[in-house]
mmCIF file of C-alpha atoms in Angstrom:
data_model
loop_
_atom_site.group_PDB
_atom_site.id
_atom_site.type_symbol
_atom_site.label_atom_id
_atom_site.label_comp_id
_atom_site.label_asym_id
_atom_site.label_seq_id
_atom_site.Cartn_x
_atom_site.Cartn_y
_atom_site.Cartn_z
ATOM 1 C CA UNK A 1 -26.778 -0.638 13.585
ATOM 2 C CA UNK A 2 -30.669 0.342 12.640
ATOM 3 C CA UNK A 3 -32.160 1.761 17.015
ATOM 4 C CA UNK A 4 -28.404 3.943 16.164
ATOM 5 C CA UNK A 5 -27.822 4.833 12.894
ATOM 6 C CA UNK A 6 -24.842 7.340 14.000
ATOM 7 C CA UNK A 7 -23.002 5.740 16.418
ATOM 8 C CA UNK A 8 -19.633 4.653 14.658
ATOM 9 C CA UNK A 9 -18.404 1.979 17.162
ATOM 10 C CA UNK A 10 -21.215 0.391 17.297
ATOM 11 C CA UNK A 11 -20.706 -0.167 13.043
ATOM 12 C CA UNK A 12 -17.382 -0.468 13.463
ATOM 13 C CA UNK A 13 -18.069 -3.826 15.612
ATOM 14 C CA UNK A 14 -20.509 -4.599 13.904
ATOM 15 C CA UNK A 15 -17.985 -5.130 10.998
ATOM 16 C CA UNK A 16 -15.654 -6.704 12.691
ATOM 17 C CA UNK A 17 -18.088 -9.527 13.778
ATOM 18 C CA UNK A 18 -19.211 -9.522 10.331
ATOM 19 C CA UNK A 19 -15.508 -9.714 9.200
ATOM 20 C CA UNK A 20 -14.762 -12.520 11.611
ATOM 21 C CA UNK A 21 -17.096 -14.579 10.604
ATOM 22 C CA UNK A 22 -16.038 -14.977 6.482
ATOM 23 C CA UNK A 23 -18.487 -12.420 5.598
ATOM 24 C CA UNK A 24 -16.927 -9.576 4.143
ATOM 25 C CA UNK A 25 -19.030 -8.779 2.068
ATOM 26 C CA UNK A 26 -21.585 -7.911 4.314
ATOM 27 C CA UNK A 27 -18.648 -6.078 6.936
ATOM 28 C CA UNK A 28 -18.058 -3.299 3.926
ATOM 29 C CA UNK A 29 -21.387 -1.470 4.893
ATOM 30 C CA UNK A 30 -21.213 -1.162 8.702
ATOM 31 C CA UNK A 31 -17.183 -0.631 7.749
ATOM 32 C CA UNK A 32 -18.181 1.737 5.585
ATOM 33 C CA UNK A 33 -20.536 3.797 6.879
ATOM 34 C CA UNK A 34 -18.108 3.831 10.470
ATOM 35 C CA UNK A 35 -15.707 5.845 9.032
ATOM 36 C CA UNK A 36 -17.602 7.900 6.925
ATOM 37 C CA UNK A 37 -19.160 8.615 10.719
ATOM 38 C CA UNK A 38 -16.356 8.685 12.319
ATOM 39 C CA UNK A 39 -13.307 9.993 9.612
ATOM 40 C CA UNK A 40 -9.478 9.924 11.768
ATOM 41 C CA UNK A 41 -10.771 6.449 14.176
ATOM 42 C CA UNK A 42 -7.863 4.990 11.932
ATOM 43 C CA UNK A 43 -9.391 1.167 13.007
ATOM 44 C CA UNK A 44 -11.716 1.640 11.223
ATOM 45 C CA UNK A 45 -10.475 2.272 8.193
ATOM 46 C CA UNK A 46 -8.523 -1.013 8.806
ATOM 47 C CA UNK A 47 -10.567 -2.779 8.507
ATOM 48 C CA UNK A 48 -12.736 -1.263 5.345
ATOM 49 C CA UNK A 49 -9.829 -1.120 3.855
ATOM 50 C CA UNK A 50 -9.607 -4.916 4.983
ATOM 51 C CA UNK A 51 -12.517 -5.965 3.656
ATOM 52 C CA UNK A 52 -12.481 -4.131 0.578
ATOM 53 C CA UNK A 53 -9.319 -5.695 0.399
ATOM 54 C CA UNK A 54 -11.196 -9.473 0.180
ATOM 55 C CA UNK A 55 -13.538 -8.643 -2.045
ATOM 56 C CA UNK A 56 -11.562 -7.544 -4.270
ATOM 57 C CA UNK A 57 -11.445 -4.164 -4.709
ATOM 58 C CA UNK A 58 -7.592 -3.458 -4.812
ATOM 59 C CA UNK A 59 -7.141 0.197 -5.248
ATOM 60 C CA UNK A 60 -10.072 1.654 -2.588
ATOM 61 C CA UNK A 61 -8.463 -0.156 0.184
ATOM 62 C CA UNK A 62 -4.925 0.650 -0.815
ATOM 63 C CA UNK A 63 -6.782 4.023 -0.350
ATOM 64 C CA UNK A 64 -7.662 3.637 2.940
ATOM 65 C CA UNK A 65 -4.893 2.150 4.412
ATOM 66 C CA UNK A 66 -3.049 4.775 3.255
ATOM 67 C CA UNK A 67 -5.492 7.270 5.283
ATOM 68 C CA UNK A 68 -5.314 4.960 8.354
ATOM 69 C CA UNK A 69 -1.710 4.857 8.130
ATOM 70 C CA UNK A 70 -1.957 8.758 7.618
ATOM 71 C CA UNK A 71 -4.223 9.779 10.952
ATOM 72 C CA UNK A 72 -2.489 6.593 12.744
ATOM 73 C CA UNK A 73 1.072 6.120 11.756
ATOM 74 C CA UNK A 74 2.751 2.483 10.359
ATOM 75 C CA UNK A 75 2.125 -0.234 11.770
ATOM 76 C CA UNK A 76 2.549 -4.238 10.738
ATOM 77 C CA UNK A 77 -1.121 -4.773 9.314
ATOM 78 C CA UNK A 78 -1.268 -0.679 7.914
ATOM 79 C CA UNK A 79 1.022 -1.687 5.841
ATOM 80 C CA UNK A 80 0.908 -5.323 5.452
ATOM 81 C CA UNK A 81 -2.734 -4.999 3.706
ATOM 82 C CA UNK A 82 -1.376 -2.030 1.426
ATOM 83 C CA UNK A 83 1.613 -3.851 0.318
ATOM 84 C CA UNK A 84 -0.420 -6.526 -0.486
ATOM 85 C CA UNK A 85 -3.399 -4.156 -2.078
ATOM 86 C CA UNK A 86 -0.036 -3.262 -4.115
ATOM 87 C CA UNK A 87 1.459 -6.415 -5.042
ATOM 88 C CA UNK A 88 -2.560 -7.956 -6.709
ATOM 89 C CA UNK A 89 -2.343 -4.313 -8.733
ATOM 90 C CA UNK A 90 1.169 -4.425 -10.081
ATOM 91 C CA UNK A 91 2.823 -1.617 -8.337
ATOM 92 C CA UNK A 92 6.018 -3.228 -7.661
ATOM 93 C CA UNK A 93 7.531 -0.442 -5.954
ATOM 94 C CA UNK A 94 5.204 0.247 -4.534
ATOM 95 C CA UNK A 95 4.506 -3.226 -2.842
ATOM 96 C CA UNK A 96 8.579 -2.886 -2.000
ATOM 97 C CA UNK A 97 8.028 -0.259 0.232
ATOM 98 C CA UNK A 98 5.443 -1.441 2.121
ATOM 99 C CA UNK A 99 6.312 -4.401 2.524
ATOM 100 C CA UNK A 100 9.690 -2.906 3.670
ATOM 101 C CA UNK A 101 7.692 -0.744 6.562
ATOM 102 C CA UNK A 102 6.213 -3.304 7.741
ATOM 103 C CA UNK A 103 9.487 -5.701 7.668
ATOM 104 C CA UNK A 104 10.283 -2.570 9.808
ATOM 105 C CA UNK A 105 8.084 -2.712 12.811
ATOM 106 C CA UNK A 106 8.018 -6.373 13.020
ATOM 107 C CA UNK A 107 11.166 -8.841 11.533
ATOM 108 C CA UNK A 108 9.754 -12.079 12.695
ATOM 109 C CA UNK A 109 6.505 -11.768 10.854
ATOM 110 C CA UNK A 110 7.179 -13.939 7.953
ATOM 111 C CA UNK A 111 3.541 -12.919 6.034
ATOM 112 C CA UNK A 112 5.909 -9.556 4.702
ATOM 113 C CA UNK A 113 8.811 -11.795 3.568
ATOM 114 C CA UNK A 114 7.628 -13.965 1.322
ATOM 115 C CA UNK A 115 5.195 -11.764 0.144
ATOM 116 C CA UNK A 116 8.436 -9.660 -0.453
ATOM 117 C CA UNK A 117 9.831 -12.442 -2.076
ATOM 118 C CA UNK A 118 7.098 -13.207 -4.098
ATOM 119 C CA UNK A 119 7.641 -9.173 -5.463
ATOM 120 C CA UNK A 120 11.535 -9.789 -5.746
ATOM 121 C CA UNK A 121 10.295 -12.642 -7.741
ATOM 122 C CA UNK A 122 7.870 -10.548 -9.366
ATOM 123 C CA UNK A 123 10.689 -8.123 -10.733
ATOM 124 C CA UNK A 124 13.364 -11.012 -11.972
ATOM 125 C CA UNK A 125 15.405 -10.089 -8.296
ATOM 126 C CA UNK A 126 15.155 -14.432 -7.592
ATOM 127 C CA UNK A 127 18.181 -14.385 -5.281
ATOM 128 C CA UNK A 128 16.836 -11.294 -3.526
ATOM 129 C CA UNK A 129 13.113 -13.259 -3.344
ATOM 130 C CA UNK A 130 15.318 -16.650 -2.417
ATOM 131 C CA UNK A 131 16.509 -15.098 0.741
ATOM 132 C CA UNK A 132 14.028 -14.296 1.546
ATOM 133 C CA UNK A 133 11.934 -17.049 1.325
ATOM 134 C CA UNK A 134 15.327 -18.580 3.852
ATOM 135 C CA UNK A 135 14.781 -16.805 6.055
ATOM 136 C CA UNK A 136 10.402 -17.324 6.234
ATOM 137 C CA UNK A 137 11.135 -20.623 6.017
ATOM 138 C CA UNK A 138 13.674 -19.636 9.849
ATOM 139 C CA UNK A 139 11.291 -18.216 11.118
ATOM 140 C CA UNK A 140 8.643 -20.491 10.452
ATOM 141 C CA UNK A 141 10.273 -24.201 9.766
ATOM 142 C CA UNK A 142 6.377 -25.715 8.298
ATOM 143 C CA UNK A 143 5.810 -23.395 6.393
ATOM 144 C CA UNK A 144 5.413 -26.094 2.471
ATOM 145 C CA UNK A 145 4.256 -22.776 0.487
ATOM 146 C CA UNK A 146 7.508 -21.843 1.358
ATOM 147 C CA UNK A 147 9.376 -24.168 0.273
ATOM 148 C CA UNK A 148 7.837 -25.752 -1.986
ATOM 149 C CA UNK A 149 8.268 -21.622 -3.932
ATOM 150 C CA UNK A 150 12.014 -21.895 -3.067
ATOM 151 C CA UNK A 151 12.267 -25.508 -4.340
ATOM 152 C CA UNK A 152 10.336 -24.149 -7.454
ATOM 153 C CA UNK A 153 13.245 -21.021 -7.394
ATOM 154 C CA UNK A 154 16.390 -24.350 -7.883
#
């Protein structure tokens, strides 16, 4: 990156490698630089948002996910990440919309179903939350977390 400070792809690749290694804080700078160099590179924005989300900067991450969606359109990971940020920011209605978008893209992905169930439970909609958790367990019968949450709702 020092040798090629204006190469978005090099900065992006470094940031993604650091994310894969679990070095989320270190990934922030190269991913931010990649976004600065090439603001229209949606994958770079997504990964920058992911690093921000993983380090607890949920409002800033949500902005980056929204930008990535504006550039590239709805993708499962973009919508799920946005929903997770809204969930953590207690923006329940926005979280539901984002998770619904993720579910519309891939109905067989249990993560968005589980996340939506958390929001619904938080809103006191226990029957709907339990229904989603049952769907999660249909898709992934070994999901101990979903099974435990469902048991707690009884």
